Amino acid sequence: MQGKMKAQMFYAPGDVRFEETDIPQIKDDEVLVQVKAALTCGTDLKTYRRGHPTIITSVPSTFGHEFSGVVVEAGKDVTKFKVGDRIVGANTAPCFECEHCKNKRYSLCENLQYLNGAYSEYVAVPSHILKYNFYHVPEHLPFEQAALLEPLACAVHGSDRIPAKVGDTVAVIGAGPIGLMFMKLLSLKGCRVIAVDLSDYRLEQSEKFGVWKTVNASGEEHIKQVRDLCGGKGADVVVEATGFPEVWENAVNMVRPGGTVLAFGGTKAGTSITLDCQKFHYEEITLKAVYHHTPYHVQLALKLLSNGQIDGSLFITGHYPLEKAIDALESIGRQEGIKYAIIP
């Protein structure tokens, strides 16, 4: 397809311009997707403010990575999709060849291929990502809900890697989109979930996602409050979903002896934490990190959205036109909603 499209173009941190650019030209093994809905994301907000070393390697560049849409052009070698198909996918795919991939640690792939450009009218999907991490969207699933696939896959990956089981008490620190996804997934597992956040608004929102109790973290005694809810010993599992080092430390102090802390929120480069080594050792605490998603968890996330176990509508606070995408990102930066759908 020849011609121009509207897109949010990243030039530098804080410098994103809504302008015309060329519609991407596809290869024989790629498809061109007309974006029907894109979503705001904390990663895109950080990219707007600070740039991103792997997603944006040259400028100007389109950006944004959570979207769904319709195939409007398919290369002659594409057999998985055809023009008119409703599709959605993840923003990366592992190579399946490096050492980590051979050990089935796909989220650690040394050669992840990235897809970028959700805040545009059209996106070209590279063949490797198309083959391994793109799927048909069921007719009953709205585009904006299907676009939740990638972040939900990350939360599914994280929840799958912790020893949370029926009857366990799990504290989730951070009631942003990822934290809320963890809350719902863990409640589906049969866990008693405690939502911990600084915002009363977010804590109120968390009650829609199956939580048992809420604790406002602004108080000095919030760690004790969580421990008291767990009989004074602490939670069986604590999920950190904020990305602040001090919250990682708080998470360790909330967990019971023998418990597990999942450090899921990514911190800034160069940051560090301080642990009470005696507590860490003698209480046999497991501190675990989980990053990104895998093709298996992407498929599982789509299943959860499609069958209604995860109600995607609960995550969509409102809608913005494509030209107002930065306003939408700034809005979530002010914690004024969960996610906003960007409609080209």
XYZ file of N, CA and C in Angstrom, residues 97-185:
267
model
N 16.867 -19.968 19.078
C 18.169 -20.527 18.720
C 19.260 -20.275 19.752
N 19.151 -19.214 20.540
C 20.214 -18.886 21.493
C 20.195 -19.848 22.675
N 21.186 -19.729 23.532
C 21.307 -20.649 24.669
C 20.086 -20.571 25.579
N 19.607 -19.353 25.865
C 18.448 -19.215 26.742
C 17.210 -19.855 26.121
N 17.008 -19.651 24.830
C 15.853 -20.244 24.165
C 15.924 -21.761 24.188
N 17.131 -22.310 23.984
C 17.280 -23.769 24.009
C 16.995 -24.336 25.389
N 17.166 -23.483 26.422
C 16.820 -23.883 27.779
C 15.391 -23.500 28.138
N 14.625 -23.063 27.126
C 13.219 -22.677 27.261
C 13.015 -21.469 28.169
N 14.022 -20.632 28.277
C 13.893 -19.359 28.997
C 13.711 -18.259 27.955
N 12.577 -18.300 27.284
C 12.348 -17.465 26.109
C 12.331 -15.971 26.427
N 11.951 -15.605 27.650
C 11.927 -14.180 27.997
C 13.334 -13.601 28.100
N 14.340 -14.478 28.186
C 15.733 -14.026 28.259
C 16.443 -14.120 26.912
N 15.700 -14.342 25.853
C 16.287 -14.490 24.516
C 17.294 -13.385 24.220
N 18.434 -13.768 23.709
C 19.501 -12.809 23.405
C 19.235 -12.044 22.110
N 18.251 -12.489 21.347
C 18.005 -11.888 20.033
C 16.529 -11.525 19.839
N 15.894 -11.028 20.896
C 14.492 -10.649 20.777
C 14.306 -9.644 19.633
N 13.330 -9.911 18.793
C 12.992 -8.972 17.731
C 11.809 -8.136 18.193
N 11.895 -6.828 18.036
C 10.875 -5.923 18.563
C 9.977 -5.376 17.455
N 8.737 -5.139 17.860
C 7.752 -4.496 16.991
C 7.338 -3.183 17.647
N 7.293 -2.130 16.870
C 7.026 -0.801 17.400
C 6.062 -0.079 16.466
N 5.314 0.898 17.006
C 4.510 1.735 16.122
C 3.015 1.698 16.344
N 2.566 1.326 17.544
C 1.128 1.203 17.798
C 0.391 2.527 17.636
N 1.076 3.662 17.935
C 0.424 4.961 17.838
C 0.532 5.485 16.414
N 0.012 4.703 15.502
C 0.040 5.005 14.074
C -1.233 4.459 13.440
N -1.485 4.879 12.221
C -2.648 4.326 11.523
C -2.373 2.929 10.976
N -1.110 2.647 10.654
C -0.751 1.343 10.102
C 0.555 0.845 10.721
N 0.659 -0.475 10.848
C 1.872 -1.109 11.371
C 2.216 -2.307 10.493
N 3.479 -2.411 10.110
C 3.960 -3.603 9.401
C 4.472 -4.598 10.431
N 4.003 -5.837 10.358
C 4.402 -6.860 11.330
C 5.489 -7.740 10.712
N 6.688 -7.766 11.301
C 7.783 -8.583 10.778
C 7.423 -10.070 10.773
N 8.005 -10.810 9.857
C 7.612 -12.204 9.638
C 7.811 -13.088 10.862
N 8.925 -12.915 11.586
C 9.213 -13.795 12.718
C 8.197 -13.589 13.837
N 7.893 -12.334 14.152
C 6.895 -12.056 15.186
C 5.510 -12.496 14.714
N 5.229 -12.289 13.438
C 3.947 -12.708 12.865
C 3.751 -14.211 13.011
N 4.813 -14.950 12.762
C 4.731 -16.416 12.790
C 4.529 -16.949 14.198
N 5.244 -16.396 15.167
C 5.270 -17.010 16.489
C 4.436 -16.303 17.554
N 4.040 -15.045 17.342
C 3.365 -14.337 18.428
C 2.196 -13.476 17.981
N 1.577 -13.804 16.828
C 0.364 -13.104 16.400
C -0.770 -14.103 16.213
N -2.000 -13.640 16.522
C -3.139 -14.542 16.564
C -4.396 -13.866 16.028
N -5.365 -14.685 15.653
C -6.662 -14.174 15.244
C -7.432 -13.705 16.476
N -8.148 -12.609 16.318
C -8.998 -12.091 17.389
C -10.420 -12.601 17.161
N -11.000 -13.282 18.140
C -12.394 -13.741 17.984
C -13.338 -12.572 17.710
N -14.375 -12.816 16.963
C -15.296 -11.747 16.573
C -15.947 -11.077 17.773
N -16.164 -11.819 18.859
C -16.866 -11.248 20.006
C -15.966 -10.381 20.885
N -14.653 -10.410 20.660
C -13.720 -9.675 21.513
C -13.421 -8.308 20.900
N -13.790 -7.213 21.573
C -13.520 -5.871 21.015
C -12.023 -5.629 20.827
N -11.681 -4.813 19.846
C -10.274 -4.543 19.541
C -9.522 -4.004 20.756
N -10.140 -3.078 21.489
C -9.431 -2.464 22.610
C -9.132 -3.480 23.708
N -10.003 -4.462 23.881
C -9.739 -5.500 24.875
C -8.686 -6.486 24.370
N -8.720 -6.788 23.089
C -7.699 -7.672 22.517
C -6.311 -7.063 22.657
N -6.231 -5.729 22.596
C -4.942 -5.044 22.685
C -4.290 -5.183 24.058
N -5.024 -5.695 25.043
C -4.458 -5.970 26.364
C -3.551 -7.191 26.361
N -3.492 -7.887 25.254
C -2.799 -9.177 25.192
C -1.369 -9.126 25.722
N -0.574 -8.161 25.262
C 0.853 -8.163 25.620
C 1.091 -7.931 27.113
N 0.514 -6.884 27.732
C 0.756 -6.727 29.166
C 0.171 -7.869 29.988
N -0.982 -8.389 29.572
C -1.557 -9.511 30.299
C -0.653 -10.727 30.216
N -0.024 -10.946 29.061
C 0.903 -12.068 28.916
C 2.062 -11.953 29.902
N 2.521 -10.717 30.149
C 3.591 -10.506 31.126
C 3.130 -10.913 32.523
N 1.917 -10.490 32.899
C 1.397 -10.831 34.218
C 1.125 -12.330 34.335
N 0.636 -12.937 33.272
C 0.413 -14.390 33.277
C 1.733 -15.116 33.489
N 2.779 -14.655 32.804
C 4.111 -15.238 32.975
C 4.547 -15.144 34.428
N 4.399 -13.944 35.013
C 4.815 -13.753 36.394
C 4.032 -14.621 37.364
N 2.716 -14.674 37.207
C 1.889 -15.460 38.126
C 2.148 -16.952 37.985
N 2.570 -17.348 36.797
C 2.869 -18.759 36.541
C 4.177 -19.200 37.190
N 5.031 -18.234 37.517
C 6.370 -18.554 38.026
C 6.487 -18.433 39.548
N 5.376 -18.199 40.238
C 5.430 -18.104 41.692
C 4.600 -19.230 42.303
N 4.960 -19.668 43.512
C 4.284 -20.816 44.125
C 2.999 -20.442 44.852
N 2.160 -19.631 44.233
C 0.895 -19.233 44.841
C -0.162 -20.280 44.519
N -0.868 -20.726 45.551
C -1.862 -21.786 45.363
C -3.138 -21.461 46.112
N -4.153 -22.279 45.918
C -5.450 -22.067 46.550
C -5.276 -21.904 48.059
N -5.867 -20.850 48.593
C -5.820 -20.608 50.026
C -4.676 -19.743 50.493
N -3.669 -19.509 49.642
C -2.543 -18.644 50.020
C -2.995 -17.194 50.087
N -2.313 -16.430 50.935
C -2.523 -14.987 50.980
C -1.389 -14.304 50.238
N -1.740 -13.494 49.265
C -0.752 -12.825 48.418
C -0.970 -11.322 48.477
N 0.074 -10.595 48.791
C 0.018 -9.133 48.749
C 0.581 -8.663 47.420
N -0.160 -7.825 46.732
C 0.304 -7.238 45.472
C 0.507 -5.752 45.722
N 1.754 -5.295 45.602
C 2.069 -3.891 45.837
C 2.071 -3.159 44.499
N 1.156 -2.224 44.359
C 1.020 -1.488 43.110
C -0.270 -1.879 42.417
N -1.234 -0.948 42.354
C -2.522 -1.232 41.729
C -2.653 -0.533 40.387
N -1.529 -0.464 39.655
C -1.575 -0.027 38.266
C -2.071 -1.174 37.402
N -2.035 -1.027 36.070
C -2.562 -2.070 35.188
C -1.957 -3.450 35.436
N -0.631 -3.533 35.553
C -0.001 -4.838 35.768
C -0.377 -5.397 37.137
N -0.342 -4.548 38.164
C -0.733 -5.008 39.488
C -2.162 -5.529 39.515
N -3.081 -4.823 38.848
C -4.470 -5.261 38.791
C -4.601 -6.592 38.056
N -3.787 -6.769 37.023
C -3.805 -8.054 36.313
C -3.348 -9.181 37.231
N -2.279 -8.937 37.994
C -1.835 -9.933 38.961
C -2.942 -10.244 39.967
N -3.609 -9.202 40.461
C -4.668 -9.413 41.445
C -5.748 -10.334 40.903
N -6.182 -10.080 39.678
C -7.232 -10.903 39.093
C -6.746 -12.329 38.851
N -5.542 -12.471 38.308
C -5.016 -13.805 38.031
C -4.852 -14.617 39.302
